[in-house]
PDB file of C-alpha atoms in Angstrom:
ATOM      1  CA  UNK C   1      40.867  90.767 147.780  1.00  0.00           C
ATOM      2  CA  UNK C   2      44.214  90.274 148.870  1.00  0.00           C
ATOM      3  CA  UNK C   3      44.783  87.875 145.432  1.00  0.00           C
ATOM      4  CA  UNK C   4      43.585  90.783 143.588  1.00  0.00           C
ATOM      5  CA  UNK C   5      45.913  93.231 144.854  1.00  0.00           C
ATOM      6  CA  UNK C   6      48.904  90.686 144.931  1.00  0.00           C
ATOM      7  CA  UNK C   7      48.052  90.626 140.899  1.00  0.00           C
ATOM      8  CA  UNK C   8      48.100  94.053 140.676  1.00  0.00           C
ATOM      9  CA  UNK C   9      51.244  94.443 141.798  1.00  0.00           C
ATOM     10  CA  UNK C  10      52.677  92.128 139.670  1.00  0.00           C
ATOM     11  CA  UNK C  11      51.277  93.950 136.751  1.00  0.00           C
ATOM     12  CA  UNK C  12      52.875  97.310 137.905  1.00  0.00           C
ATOM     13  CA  UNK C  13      56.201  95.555 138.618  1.00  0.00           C
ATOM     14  CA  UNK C  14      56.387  94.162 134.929  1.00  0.00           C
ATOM     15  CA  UNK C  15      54.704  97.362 133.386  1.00  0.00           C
ATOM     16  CA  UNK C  16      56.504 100.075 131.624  1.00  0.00           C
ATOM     17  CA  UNK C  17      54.087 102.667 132.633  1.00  0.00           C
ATOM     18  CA  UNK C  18      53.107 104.299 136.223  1.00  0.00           C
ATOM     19  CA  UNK C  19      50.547 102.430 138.045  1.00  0.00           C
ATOM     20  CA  UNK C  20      47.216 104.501 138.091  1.00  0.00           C
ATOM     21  CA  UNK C  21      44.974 104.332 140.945  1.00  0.00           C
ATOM     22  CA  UNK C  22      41.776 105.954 139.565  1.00  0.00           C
ATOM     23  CA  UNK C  23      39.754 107.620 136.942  1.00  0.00           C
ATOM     24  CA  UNK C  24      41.777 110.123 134.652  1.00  0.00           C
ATOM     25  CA  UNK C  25      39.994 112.237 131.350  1.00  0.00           C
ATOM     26  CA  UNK C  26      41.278 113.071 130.578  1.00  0.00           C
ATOM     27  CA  UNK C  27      43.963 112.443 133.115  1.00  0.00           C
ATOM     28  CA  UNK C  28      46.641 110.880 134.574  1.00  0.00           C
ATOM     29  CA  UNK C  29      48.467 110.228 138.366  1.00  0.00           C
ATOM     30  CA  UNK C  30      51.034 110.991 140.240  1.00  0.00           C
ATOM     31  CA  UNK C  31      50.565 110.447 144.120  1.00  0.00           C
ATOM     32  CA  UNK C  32      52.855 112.967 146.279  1.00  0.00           C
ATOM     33  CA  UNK C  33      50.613 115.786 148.057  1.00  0.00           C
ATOM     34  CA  UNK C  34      52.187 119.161 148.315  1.00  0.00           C
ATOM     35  CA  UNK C  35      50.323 122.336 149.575  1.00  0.00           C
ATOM     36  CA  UNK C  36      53.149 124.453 147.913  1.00  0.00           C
ATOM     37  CA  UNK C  37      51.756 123.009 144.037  1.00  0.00           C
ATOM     38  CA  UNK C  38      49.705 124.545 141.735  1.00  0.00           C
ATOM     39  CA  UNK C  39      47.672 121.618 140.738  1.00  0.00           C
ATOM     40  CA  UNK C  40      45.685 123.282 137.653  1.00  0.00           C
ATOM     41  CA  UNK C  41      49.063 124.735 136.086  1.00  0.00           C
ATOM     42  CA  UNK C  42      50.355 120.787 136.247  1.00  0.00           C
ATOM     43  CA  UNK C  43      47.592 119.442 134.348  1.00  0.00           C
ATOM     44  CA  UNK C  44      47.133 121.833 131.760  1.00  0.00           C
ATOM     45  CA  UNK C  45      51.030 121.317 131.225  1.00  0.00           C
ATOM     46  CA  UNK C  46      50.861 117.686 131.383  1.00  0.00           C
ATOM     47  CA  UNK C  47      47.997 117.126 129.055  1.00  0.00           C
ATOM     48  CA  UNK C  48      48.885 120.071 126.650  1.00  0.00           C
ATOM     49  CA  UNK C  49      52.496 117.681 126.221  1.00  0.00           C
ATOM     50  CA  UNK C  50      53.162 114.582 127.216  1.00  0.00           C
ATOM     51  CA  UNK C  51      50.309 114.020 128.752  1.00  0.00           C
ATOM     52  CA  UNK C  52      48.082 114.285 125.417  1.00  0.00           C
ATOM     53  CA  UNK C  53      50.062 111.866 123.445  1.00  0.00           C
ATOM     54  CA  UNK C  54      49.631 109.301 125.895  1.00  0.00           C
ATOM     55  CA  UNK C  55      45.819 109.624 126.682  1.00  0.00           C
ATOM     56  CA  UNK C  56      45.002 110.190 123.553  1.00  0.00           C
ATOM     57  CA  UNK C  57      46.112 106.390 122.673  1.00  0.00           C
ATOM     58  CA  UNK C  58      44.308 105.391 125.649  1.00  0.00           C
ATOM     59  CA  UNK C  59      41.062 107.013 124.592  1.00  0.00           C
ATOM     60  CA  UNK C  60      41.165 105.912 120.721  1.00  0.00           C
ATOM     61  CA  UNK C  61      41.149 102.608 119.131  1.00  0.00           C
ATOM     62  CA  UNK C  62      45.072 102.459 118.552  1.00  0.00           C
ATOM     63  CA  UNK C  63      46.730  99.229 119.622  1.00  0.00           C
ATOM     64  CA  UNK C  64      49.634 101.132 120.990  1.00  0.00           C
ATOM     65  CA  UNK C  65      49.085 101.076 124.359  1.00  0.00           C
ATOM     66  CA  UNK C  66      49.972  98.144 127.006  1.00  0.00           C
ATOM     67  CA  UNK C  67      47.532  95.843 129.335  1.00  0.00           C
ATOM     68  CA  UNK C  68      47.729  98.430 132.236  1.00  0.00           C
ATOM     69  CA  UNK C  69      46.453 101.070 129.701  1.00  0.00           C
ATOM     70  CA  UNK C  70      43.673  98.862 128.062  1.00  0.00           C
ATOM     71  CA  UNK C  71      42.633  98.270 131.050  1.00  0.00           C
ATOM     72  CA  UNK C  72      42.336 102.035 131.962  1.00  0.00           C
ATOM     73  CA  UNK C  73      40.785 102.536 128.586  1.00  0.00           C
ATOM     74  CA  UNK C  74      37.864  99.570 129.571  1.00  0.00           C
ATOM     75  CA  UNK C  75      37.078 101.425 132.754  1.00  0.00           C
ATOM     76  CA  UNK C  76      36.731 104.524 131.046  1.00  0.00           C
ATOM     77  CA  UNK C  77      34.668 102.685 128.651  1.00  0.00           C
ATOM     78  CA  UNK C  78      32.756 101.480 130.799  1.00  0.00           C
ATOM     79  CA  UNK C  79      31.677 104.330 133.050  1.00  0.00           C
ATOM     80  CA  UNK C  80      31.248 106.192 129.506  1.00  0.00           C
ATOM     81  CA  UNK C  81      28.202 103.535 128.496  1.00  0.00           C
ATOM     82  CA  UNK C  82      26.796 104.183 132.066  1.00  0.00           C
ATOM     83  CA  UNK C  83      26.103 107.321 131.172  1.00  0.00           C
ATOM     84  CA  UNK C  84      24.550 106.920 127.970  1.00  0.00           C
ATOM     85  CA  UNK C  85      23.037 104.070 129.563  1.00  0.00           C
ATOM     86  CA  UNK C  86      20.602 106.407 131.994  1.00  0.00           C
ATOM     87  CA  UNK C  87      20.171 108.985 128.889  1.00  0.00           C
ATOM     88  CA  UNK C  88      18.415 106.558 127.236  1.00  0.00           C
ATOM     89  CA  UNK C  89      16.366 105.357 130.199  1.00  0.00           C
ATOM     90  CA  UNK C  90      14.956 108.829 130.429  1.00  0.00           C
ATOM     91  CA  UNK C  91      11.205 109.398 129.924  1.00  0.00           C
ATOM     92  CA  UNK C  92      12.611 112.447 128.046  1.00  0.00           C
ATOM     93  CA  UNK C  93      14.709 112.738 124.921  1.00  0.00           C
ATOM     94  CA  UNK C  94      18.220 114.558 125.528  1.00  0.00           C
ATOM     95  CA  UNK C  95      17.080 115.954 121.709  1.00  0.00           C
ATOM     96  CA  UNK C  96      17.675 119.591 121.759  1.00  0.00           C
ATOM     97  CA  UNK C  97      18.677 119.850 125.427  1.00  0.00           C
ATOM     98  CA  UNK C  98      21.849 121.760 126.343  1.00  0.00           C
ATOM     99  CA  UNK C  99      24.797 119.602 127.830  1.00  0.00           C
ATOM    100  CA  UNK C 100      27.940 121.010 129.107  1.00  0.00           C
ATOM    101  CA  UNK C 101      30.704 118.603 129.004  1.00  0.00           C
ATOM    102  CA  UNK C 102      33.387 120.145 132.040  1.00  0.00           C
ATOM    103  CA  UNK C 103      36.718 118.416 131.475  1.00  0.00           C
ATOM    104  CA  UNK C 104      35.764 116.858 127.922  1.00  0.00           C
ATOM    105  CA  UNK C 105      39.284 115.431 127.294  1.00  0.00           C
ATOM    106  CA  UNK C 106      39.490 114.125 123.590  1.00  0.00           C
ATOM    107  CA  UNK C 107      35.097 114.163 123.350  1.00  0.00           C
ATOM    108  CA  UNK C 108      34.344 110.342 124.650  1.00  0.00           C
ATOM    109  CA  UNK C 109      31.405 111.848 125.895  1.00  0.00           C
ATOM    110  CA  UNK C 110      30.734 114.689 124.267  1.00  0.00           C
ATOM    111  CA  UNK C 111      30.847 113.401 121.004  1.00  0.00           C
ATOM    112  CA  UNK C 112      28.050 110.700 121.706  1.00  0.00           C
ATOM    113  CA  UNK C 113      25.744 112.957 123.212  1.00  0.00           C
ATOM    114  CA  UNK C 114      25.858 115.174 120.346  1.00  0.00           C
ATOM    115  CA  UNK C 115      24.961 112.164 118.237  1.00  0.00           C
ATOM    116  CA  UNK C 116      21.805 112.010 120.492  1.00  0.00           C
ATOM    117  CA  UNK C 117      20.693 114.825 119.278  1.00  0.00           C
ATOM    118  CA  UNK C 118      21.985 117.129 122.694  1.00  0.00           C
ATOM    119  CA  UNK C 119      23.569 120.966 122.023  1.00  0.00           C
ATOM    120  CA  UNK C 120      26.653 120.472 123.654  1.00  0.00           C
ATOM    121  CA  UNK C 121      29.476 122.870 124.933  1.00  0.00           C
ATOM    122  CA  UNK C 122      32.391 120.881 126.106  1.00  0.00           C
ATOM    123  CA  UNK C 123      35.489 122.538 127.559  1.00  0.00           C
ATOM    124  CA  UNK C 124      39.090 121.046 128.619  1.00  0.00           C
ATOM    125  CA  UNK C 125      41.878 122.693 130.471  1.00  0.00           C
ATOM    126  CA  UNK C 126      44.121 121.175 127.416  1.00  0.00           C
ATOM    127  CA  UNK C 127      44.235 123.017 123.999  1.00  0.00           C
ATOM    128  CA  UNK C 128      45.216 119.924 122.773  1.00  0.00           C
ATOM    129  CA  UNK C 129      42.707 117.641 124.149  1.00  0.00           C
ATOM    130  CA  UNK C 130      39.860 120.124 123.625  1.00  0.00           C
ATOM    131  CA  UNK C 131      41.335 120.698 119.586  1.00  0.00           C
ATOM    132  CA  UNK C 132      41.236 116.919 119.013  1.00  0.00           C
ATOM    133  CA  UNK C 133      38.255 116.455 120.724  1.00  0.00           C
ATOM    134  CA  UNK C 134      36.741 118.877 118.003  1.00  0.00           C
ATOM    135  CA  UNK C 135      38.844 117.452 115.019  1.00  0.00           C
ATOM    136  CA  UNK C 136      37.228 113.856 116.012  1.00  0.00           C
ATOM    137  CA  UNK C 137      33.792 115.427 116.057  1.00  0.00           C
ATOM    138  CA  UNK C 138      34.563 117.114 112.895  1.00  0.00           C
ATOM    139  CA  UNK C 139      35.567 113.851 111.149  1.00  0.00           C
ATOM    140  CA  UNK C 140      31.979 112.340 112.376  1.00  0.00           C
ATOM    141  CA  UNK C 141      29.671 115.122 110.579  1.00  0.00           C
ATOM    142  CA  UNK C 142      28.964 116.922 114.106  1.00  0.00           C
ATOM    143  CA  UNK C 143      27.711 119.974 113.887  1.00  0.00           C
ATOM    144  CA  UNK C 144      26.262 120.490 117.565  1.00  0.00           C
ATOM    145  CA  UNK C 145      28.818 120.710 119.759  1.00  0.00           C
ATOM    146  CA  UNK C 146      31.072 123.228 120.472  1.00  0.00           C
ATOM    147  CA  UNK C 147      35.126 122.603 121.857  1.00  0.00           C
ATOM    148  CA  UNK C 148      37.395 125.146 123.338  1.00  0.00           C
ATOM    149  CA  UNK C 149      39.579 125.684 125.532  1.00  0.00           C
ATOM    150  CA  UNK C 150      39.002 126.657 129.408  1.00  0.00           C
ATOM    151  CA  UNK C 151      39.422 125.395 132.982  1.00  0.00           C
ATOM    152  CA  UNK C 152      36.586 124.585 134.885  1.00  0.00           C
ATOM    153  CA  UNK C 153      36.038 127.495 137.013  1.00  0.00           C
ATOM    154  CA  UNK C 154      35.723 129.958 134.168  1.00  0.00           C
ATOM    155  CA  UNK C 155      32.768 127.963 132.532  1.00  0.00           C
ATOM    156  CA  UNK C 156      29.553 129.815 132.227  1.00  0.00           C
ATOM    157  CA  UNK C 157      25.886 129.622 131.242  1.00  0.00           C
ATOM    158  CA  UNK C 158      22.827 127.830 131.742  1.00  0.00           C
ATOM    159  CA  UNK C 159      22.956 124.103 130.891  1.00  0.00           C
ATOM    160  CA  UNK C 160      19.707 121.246 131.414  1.00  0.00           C
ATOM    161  CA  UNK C 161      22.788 118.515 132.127  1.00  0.00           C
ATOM    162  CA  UNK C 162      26.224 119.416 133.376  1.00  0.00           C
ATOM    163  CA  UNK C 163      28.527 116.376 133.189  1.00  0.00           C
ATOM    164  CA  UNK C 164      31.935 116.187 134.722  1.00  0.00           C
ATOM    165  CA  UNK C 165      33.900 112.551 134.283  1.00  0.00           C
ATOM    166  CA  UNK C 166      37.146 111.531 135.501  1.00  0.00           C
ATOM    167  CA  UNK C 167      38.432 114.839 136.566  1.00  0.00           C
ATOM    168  CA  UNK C 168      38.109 115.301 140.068  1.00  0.00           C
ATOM    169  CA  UNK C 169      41.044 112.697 140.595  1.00  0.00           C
ATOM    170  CA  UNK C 170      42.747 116.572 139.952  1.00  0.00           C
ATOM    171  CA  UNK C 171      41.121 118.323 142.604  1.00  0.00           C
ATOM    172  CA  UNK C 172      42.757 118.541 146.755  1.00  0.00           C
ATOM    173  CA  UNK C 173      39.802 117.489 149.332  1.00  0.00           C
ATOM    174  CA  UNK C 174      39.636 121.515 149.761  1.00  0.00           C
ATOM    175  CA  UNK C 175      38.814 122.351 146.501  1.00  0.00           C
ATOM    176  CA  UNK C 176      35.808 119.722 146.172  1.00  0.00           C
ATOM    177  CA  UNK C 177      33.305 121.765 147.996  1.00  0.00           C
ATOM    178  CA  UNK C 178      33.465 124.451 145.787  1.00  0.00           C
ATOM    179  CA  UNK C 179      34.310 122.623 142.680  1.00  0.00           C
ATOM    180  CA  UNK C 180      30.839 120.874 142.963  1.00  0.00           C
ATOM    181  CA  UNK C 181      28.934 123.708 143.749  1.00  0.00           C
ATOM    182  CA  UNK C 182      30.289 125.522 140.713  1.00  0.00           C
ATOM    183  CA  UNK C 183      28.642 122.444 138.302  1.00  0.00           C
ATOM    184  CA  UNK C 184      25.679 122.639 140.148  1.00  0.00           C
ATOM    185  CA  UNK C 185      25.054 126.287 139.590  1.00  0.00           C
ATOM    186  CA  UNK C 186      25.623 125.762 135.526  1.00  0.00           C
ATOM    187  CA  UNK C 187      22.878 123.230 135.965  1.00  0.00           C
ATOM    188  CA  UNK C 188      18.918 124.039 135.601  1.00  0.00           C
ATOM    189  CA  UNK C 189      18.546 120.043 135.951  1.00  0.00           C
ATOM    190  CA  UNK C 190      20.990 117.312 136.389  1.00  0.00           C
ATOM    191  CA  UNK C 191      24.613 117.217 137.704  1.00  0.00           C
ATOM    192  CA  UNK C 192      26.301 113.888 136.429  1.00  0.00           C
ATOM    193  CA  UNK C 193      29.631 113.612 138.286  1.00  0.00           C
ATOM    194  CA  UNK C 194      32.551 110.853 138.937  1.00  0.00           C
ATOM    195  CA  UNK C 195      35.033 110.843 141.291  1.00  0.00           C
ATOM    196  CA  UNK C 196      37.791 107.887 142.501  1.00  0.00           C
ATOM    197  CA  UNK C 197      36.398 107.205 146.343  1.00  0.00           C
ATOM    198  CA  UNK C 198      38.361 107.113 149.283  1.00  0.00           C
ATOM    199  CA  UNK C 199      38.063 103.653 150.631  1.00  0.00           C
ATOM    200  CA  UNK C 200      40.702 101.614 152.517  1.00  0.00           C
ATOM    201  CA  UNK C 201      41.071  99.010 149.597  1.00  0.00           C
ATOM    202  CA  UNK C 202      41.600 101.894 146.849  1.00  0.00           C
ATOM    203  CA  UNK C 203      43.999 103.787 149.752  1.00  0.00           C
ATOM    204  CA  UNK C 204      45.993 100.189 149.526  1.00  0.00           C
ATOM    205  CA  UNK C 205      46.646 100.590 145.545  1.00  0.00           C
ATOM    206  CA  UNK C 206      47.343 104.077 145.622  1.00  0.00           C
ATOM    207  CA  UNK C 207      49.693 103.720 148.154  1.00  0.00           C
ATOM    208  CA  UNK C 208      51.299 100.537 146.320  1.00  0.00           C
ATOM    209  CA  UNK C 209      51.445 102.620 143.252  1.00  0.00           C
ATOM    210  CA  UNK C 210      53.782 105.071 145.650  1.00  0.00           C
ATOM    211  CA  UNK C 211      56.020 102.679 145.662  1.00  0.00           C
ATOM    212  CA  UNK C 212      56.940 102.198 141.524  1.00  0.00           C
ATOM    213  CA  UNK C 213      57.050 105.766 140.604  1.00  0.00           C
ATOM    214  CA  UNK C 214      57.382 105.773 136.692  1.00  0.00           C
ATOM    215  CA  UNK C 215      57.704 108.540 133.652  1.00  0.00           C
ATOM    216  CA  UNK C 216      53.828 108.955 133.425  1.00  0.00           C
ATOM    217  CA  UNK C 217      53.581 110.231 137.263  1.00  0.00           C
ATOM    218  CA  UNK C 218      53.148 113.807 136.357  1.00  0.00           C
ATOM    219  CA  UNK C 219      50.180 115.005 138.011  1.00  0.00           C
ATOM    220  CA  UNK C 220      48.929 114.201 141.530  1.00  0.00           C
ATOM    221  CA  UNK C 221      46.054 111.837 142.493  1.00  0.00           C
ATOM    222  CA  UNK C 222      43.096 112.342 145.051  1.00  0.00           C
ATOM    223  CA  UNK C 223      40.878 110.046 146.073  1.00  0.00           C
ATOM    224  CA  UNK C 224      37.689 111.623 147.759  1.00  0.00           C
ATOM    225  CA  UNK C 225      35.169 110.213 150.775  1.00  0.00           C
ATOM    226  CA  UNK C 226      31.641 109.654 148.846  1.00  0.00           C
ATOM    227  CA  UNK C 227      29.668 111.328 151.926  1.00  0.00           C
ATOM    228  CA  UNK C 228      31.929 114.674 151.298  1.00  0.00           C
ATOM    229  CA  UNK C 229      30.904 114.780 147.786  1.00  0.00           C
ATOM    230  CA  UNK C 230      27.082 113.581 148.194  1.00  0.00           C
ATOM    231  CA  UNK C 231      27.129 116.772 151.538  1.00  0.00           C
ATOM    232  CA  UNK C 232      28.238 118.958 148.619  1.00  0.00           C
ATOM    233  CA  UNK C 233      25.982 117.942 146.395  1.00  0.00           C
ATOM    234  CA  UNK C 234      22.814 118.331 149.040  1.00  0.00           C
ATOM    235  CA  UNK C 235      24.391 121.586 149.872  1.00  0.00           C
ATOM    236  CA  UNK C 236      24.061 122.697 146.513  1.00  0.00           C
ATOM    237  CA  UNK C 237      20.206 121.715 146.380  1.00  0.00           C
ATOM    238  CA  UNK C 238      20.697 118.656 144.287  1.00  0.00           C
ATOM    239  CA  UNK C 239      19.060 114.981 144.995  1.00  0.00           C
ATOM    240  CA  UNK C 240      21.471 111.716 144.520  1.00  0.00           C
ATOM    241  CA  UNK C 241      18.860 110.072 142.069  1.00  0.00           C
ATOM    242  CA  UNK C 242      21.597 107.411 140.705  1.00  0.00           C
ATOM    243  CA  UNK C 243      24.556 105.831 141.058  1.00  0.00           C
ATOM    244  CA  UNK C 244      27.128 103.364 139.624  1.00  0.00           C
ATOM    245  CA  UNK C 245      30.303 102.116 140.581  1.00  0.00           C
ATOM    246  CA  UNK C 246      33.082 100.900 137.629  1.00  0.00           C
ATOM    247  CA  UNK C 247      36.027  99.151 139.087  1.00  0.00           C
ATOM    248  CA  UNK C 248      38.837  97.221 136.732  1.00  0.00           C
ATOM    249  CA  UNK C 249      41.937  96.405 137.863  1.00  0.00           C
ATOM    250  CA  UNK C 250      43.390 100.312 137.471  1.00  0.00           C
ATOM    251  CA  UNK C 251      40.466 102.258 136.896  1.00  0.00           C
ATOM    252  CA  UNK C 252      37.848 102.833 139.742  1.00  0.00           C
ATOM    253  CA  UNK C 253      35.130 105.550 139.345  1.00  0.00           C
ATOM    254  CA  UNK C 254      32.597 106.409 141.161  1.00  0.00           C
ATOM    255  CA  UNK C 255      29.441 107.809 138.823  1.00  0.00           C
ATOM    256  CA  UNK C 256      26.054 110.148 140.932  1.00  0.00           C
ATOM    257  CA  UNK C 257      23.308 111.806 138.902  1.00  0.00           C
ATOM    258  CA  UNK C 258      22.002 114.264 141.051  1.00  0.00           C
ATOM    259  CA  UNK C 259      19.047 116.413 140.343  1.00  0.00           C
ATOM    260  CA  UNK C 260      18.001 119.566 141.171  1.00  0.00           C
ATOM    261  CA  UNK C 261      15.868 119.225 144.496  1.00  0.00           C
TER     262      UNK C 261
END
C-alpha cells in the first residue's frame, strides 16, 4: 500500500492537473474546509465554467485529457457499468419504470438507462452539464428522458429508482443526513447512491493531494464514514441490499442499493 501511494504521488508531482481524491459527476476537488463557504454556489459556478469544459473531456471519448484524468474517467466508468450491471440482474425489467437521475452531469447514466427502456428525469446543478447531457441524448434518438436544470434539494415527484453518483464528494458531513433522506423520500423503491468513504488510506491521498494544490482545485472535497451514510439510509426506512466498491488510482467510490424496507 505504501508502493501504491508512493506512485501516486509521483503521478501528481509530474501532472499538470490537481490531484483528485474521489468520485466527481459530475465533479471535481478542492480540499480546504471552511464553515464560512457556500458549497452549492461553488459548484454550480465551477461546473457552469471551467469546470464543464474540463469534465466534459473526462466524461466523453476525447483524447484530450492526461493519465490522471483517464484514470478518473475509468473509475467513473467503472462504477457506471456497476450500475447497469444490477439493472440487468433484476427479475424485473427497468422498461417503463421511472428513474430520477439527481446530479446527472453530462447523462453517463441517464442516457443508458433511457436506452433500457426507463422514463427518466435527470437534473444537474449545471445548465451546462444538464444542456449537454440533453444535446448527447438528443444526438442518440432519445426520446425518454427529460434534462434540466436544478439542485438537488428542489427535486420533486415520485420515482421507482432514484440514483445519485459521484456527487456527495460536494456535500459537508452535516448536510449528509438530510441529503439522503431527501433521495429516499423521491423513491417508492430503490435508492442507488455513491459516496468517496472516509478511511485512513483515502484520508492519506486526500491529504497528499493538500499538498500540490493546482488550477482545477475549485470546489471542496468530503470524504464520508460508510456507517453515517448506511444510519441514514436505515433511518430513512431503506435496506442496504448491495454494494460495490471501485477504486483506481484517483477515483474511489463507494456504490449501496438500498431498498425500501
Amino acid at each position: 500500500m505504501l508502493n501504491q501511494i508512493l506512485a501516486v504521488l509521483a503521478v501528481i508531482i509530474g501532472s499538470s492537473t490537481a490531484f483528485v481524491p474521489a468520485v466527481v459527476p459530475r465533479t471535481s476537488s478542492c480540499l480546504v474546509v471552511s464553515s464560512t463557504v457556500d458549497d452549492k454556489a461553488e459548484v454550480k459556478v465551477y461546473f457552469n465554467t471551467e469546470g464543464f469544459n474540463r469534465w466534459n473531456k473526462i466524461y466523453s471519448d476525447s483524447d484530450e485529457v492526461n493519465s490522471v484524468q483517464l484514470d478518473i474517467r475509468t473509475g467513473h466508468d467503472q462504477t457506471i457499468q456497476k450500475i447497469l450491471n444490477w439493472i440487468s440482474e433484476d427479475d424485473a425489467s427497468i422498461e417503463g419504470k421511472t428513474v430520477c437521475d439527481c446530479g446527472c452531469g453530462v447523462g453517463s447514466l441517464a442516457i443508458p438507462l433511457a436506452q433500457m427502456g426507463a422514463k427518466v428525469s435527470a437534473s444537474d446543478i449545471s445548465d451546462a452539464m444538464a444542456t449537454e447531457a440533453a444535446r448527447r441524448a438528443k444526438a442518440l434518438g432519445i426520446s425518454n428522458a427529460d434534462f434540466y436544470t436544478s439542485d438537488l434539494e428542489s427535486v420533486m415527484g415520485k420515482y421507482n429508482t432514484v440514483t445519485c453518483v459521484d456527487v456527495a464528494i460536494h456535500y459537508p458531513d452535516n448536510k449528509m443526513a438530510e441529503m439522503i433522506q431527501h433521495l429516499c423520500d423521491l423513491s417508492e423503491d430503490r435508492v442507488i447512491f455513491s459516496f468517496a468513504p472516509k478511511t485512513w488510506y483515502y484520508v492519506v491521498l486526500k491529504k497528499i493531494g493538500e499538498m500540490f494544490p493546482g488550477p482545477s482545485k475549485t470546489t471542496r472535497a468530503y470524504l464520508h464514514e460508510e456507517e453515517v451514510v448506511r444510519a441514514a439510509l436505515t433511518k430513512a426506512g431503506f435496506k442496504v441490499t448491495r454494494e460495490e466498491m471501485t477504486a483506481t488510482n484517483f477515483y474511489f467510490s463507494r456504490l449501496l442499493e438500498a431498498r425500501k424496507a
